[in-house]
Tab-separated table of C-alpha atoms in Angstrom:
chain	number	residue	atom	x	y	z
A	6	LEU	CA	-5.526	15.260	-9.499
A	7	ILE	CA	-2.631	12.791	-10.049
A	8	HIS	CA	-3.737	9.060	-9.729
A	9	LEU	CA	-1.075	6.368	-9.271
A	10	ASN	CA	-2.273	2.788	-8.981
A	11	HIS	CA	0.557	0.373	-8.400
A	12	VAL	CA	2.930	2.353	-10.433
A	13	TYR	CA	5.094	3.952	-7.580
A	14	GLU	CA	6.520	0.636	-6.296
A	15	HIS	CA	8.412	0.463	-9.827
A	16	VAL	CA	10.205	3.992	-9.727
A	17	ILE	CA	13.807	4.160	-9.477
A	18	SER	CA	14.115	7.215	-7.635
A	19	PRO	CA	11.316	7.372	-5.403
A	20	ARG	CA	12.740	10.838	-3.753
A	21	ALA	CA	13.102	12.512	-6.760
A	22	VAL	CA	9.791	11.674	-8.308
A	23	ALA	CA	7.575	12.389	-4.915
A	24	ILE	CA	9.205	16.052	-5.368
A	25	LYS	CA	8.366	16.208	-9.185
A	26	LEU	CA	4.710	15.027	-8.539
A	27	GLY	CA	4.309	17.697	-5.708
A	28	SER	CA	5.524	20.151	-8.365
A	29	LEU	CA	2.847	18.942	-10.891
A	30	LEU	CA	0.085	19.595	-8.637
A	31	ALA	CA	-1.932	22.850	-8.164
A	32	ASP	CA	-2.319	24.363	-4.720
A	33	ASP	CA	-4.519	21.966	-3.174
A	34	GLY	CA	-4.186	19.272	-5.825
A	35	LEU	CA	-4.347	15.823	-4.857
A	36	LEU	CA	-2.294	12.934	-5.345
A	37	TYR	CA	-3.938	9.219	-5.310
A	38	ILE	CA	-1.461	6.613	-4.529
A	39	GLU	CA	-1.984	2.759	-4.220
A	40	VAL	CA	1.169	0.426	-3.887
A	41	PRO	CA	1.445	-3.105	-2.624
A	42	PHE	CA	2.508	-3.630	0.993
A	43	GLU	CA	4.678	-6.755	0.225
A	44	PHE	CA	6.203	-8.654	3.285
A	45	ASN	CA	3.467	-7.765	5.218
A	46	LEU	CA	2.886	-9.612	8.408
A	47	VAL	CA	0.707	-12.447	7.011
A	48	GLU	CA	3.324	-12.953	4.227
A	49	ARG	CA	5.745	-13.141	6.555
A	50	PHE	CA	3.897	-15.684	8.901
A	51	LYS	CA	3.369	-17.829	6.002
A	52	SER	CA	7.284	-17.912	4.884
A	53	LYS	CA	8.319	-18.687	8.238
A	54	PHE	CA	5.813	-21.599	9.398
A	55	PHE	CA	4.809	-23.004	5.849
A	56	GLY	CA	8.107	-22.505	4.179
A	57	ARG	CA	7.175	-20.059	1.715
A	58	ASN	CA	9.705	-17.737	0.849
A	59	TYR	CA	8.080	-14.439	-0.660
A	60	GLN	CA	11.345	-12.555	-0.978
A	61	PHE	CA	12.051	-12.809	-4.729
A	62	ASN	CA	8.839	-13.947	-6.394
A	63	HIS	CA	7.046	-12.933	-9.588
A	64	HIS	CA	5.117	-10.409	-7.662
A	65	SER	CA	7.945	-8.862	-6.273
A	66	ILE	CA	11.174	-8.936	-8.168
A	67	HIS	CA	9.983	-6.289	-10.471
A	68	HIS	CA	9.567	-3.897	-7.728
A	69	THR	CA	12.188	-1.511	-7.031
A	70	VAL	CA	11.277	-0.388	-3.816
A	71	PHE	CA	8.891	-1.979	-0.740
A	72	TYR	CA	7.000	0.792	1.053
A	73	ARG	CA	5.218	0.596	4.709
A	74	PRO	CA	2.571	3.170	5.111
A	75	LYS	CA	5.026	5.081	7.453
A	76	ASN	CA	7.878	5.385	4.902
A	77	LEU	CA	5.509	6.042	2.181
A	78	ASN	CA	3.824	8.973	3.796
A	79	LYS	CA	7.244	10.158	5.328
A	80	LEU	CA	8.407	10.178	1.571
A	81	PHE	CA	5.629	12.579	0.434
A	82	LEU	CA	5.560	14.951	3.522
A	83	ASP	CA	9.291	15.157	2.837
A	84	ALA	CA	8.184	16.320	-0.334
A	85	GLY	CA	5.983	18.977	0.713
A	86	LEU	CA	2.476	17.236	0.767
A	87	GLU	CA	0.044	16.466	3.609
A	88	VAL	CA	-1.405	13.264	4.218
A	89	VAL	CA	-5.093	13.360	3.775
A	90	LYS	CA	-5.802	9.693	3.867
A	91	SER	CA	-3.566	6.582	4.542
A	92	GLU	CA	-4.934	3.243	5.199
A	93	VAL	CA	-4.284	-0.522	4.401
A	94	PHE	CA	-7.659	-1.958	4.494
A	95	HIS	CA	-11.238	-0.906	3.193
A	96	TRP	CA	-14.223	-3.157	3.027
A	97	ARG	CA	-14.788	-2.226	-0.563
A	98	ARG	CA	-12.507	-4.523	-1.705
A	99	TYR	CA	-13.991	-7.517	-0.391
A	100	PRO	CA	-17.160	-9.003	-1.870
A	101	THR	CA	-19.785	-9.485	0.504
A	102	GLN	CA	-22.208	-11.712	-1.306
A	103	ASN	CA	-20.901	-14.960	-0.010
A	104	PHE	CA	-19.217	-16.509	3.086
A	105	SER	CA	-15.825	-16.746	2.061
A	106	GLY	CA	-15.928	-12.995	0.898
A	107	LYS	CA	-16.946	-12.116	4.325
A	108	LEU	CA	-14.728	-14.250	6.014
A	109	LYS	CA	-11.673	-13.123	4.048
A	110	GLY	CA	-12.550	-9.154	4.603
A	111	LEU	CA	-13.369	-9.567	8.579
A	112	LEU	CA	-9.935	-11.350	8.542
A	113	TRP	CA	-7.864	-8.757	6.845
A	114	TRP	CA	-10.000	-6.142	9.031
A	115	LEU	CA	-8.662	-7.781	12.003
A	116	ILE	CA	-5.262	-7.732	10.602
A	117	SER	CA	-5.267	-4.327	9.553
A	118	LEU	CA	-6.174	-3.079	13.207
A	119	SER	CA	-2.245	-3.932	13.741
A	120	GLY	CA	-1.178	-1.580	10.743
A	121	GLN	CA	-0.733	-4.606	8.374
A	122	GLY	CA	-2.469	-5.027	5.019
A	123	LEU	CA	-2.237	-6.223	1.334
A	124	TYR	CA	-1.885	-2.984	0.172
A	125	ILE	CA	-1.299	0.665	1.040
A	126	GLU	CA	-3.764	3.391	-0.397
A	127	ALA	CA	-2.876	6.829	0.193
A	128	ILE	CA	-3.941	10.610	-0.814
A	129	TYR	CA	-2.059	13.493	-0.477
A	130	ARG	CA	-2.672	17.126	-0.610
A	131	LYS	CA	-0.052	20.008	-1.992
A	132	LYS	CA	-0.380	22.803	0.592
A	133	GLY	CA	-2.083	25.772	-1.029
């Protein structure tokens, strides 16, 4: 198992690193990866209608690559791995003890139905 949590958006050569990660895995080995889903629909909406420019801010300037689920999955498929899971939302990330947590979770769940989210979480397997 290789676990990368908010690391992969910092690499300079994503294709070369994807191939290297695949070579490090044993047959049927798993790669867990999570990256931010920057410039998602919500951020673009806030930028357009509220004048917030998120193109280069303190959250993104140090990221060398920005991903969407489709291009992240393609990168690892091309490196010989198969997609086990790829998602942009999961209820476990939102506290449900209070109203605002429930509301925030519900809103992001609705947004995720269009393929948008705050992060991309994926699991890949080396074909054995």
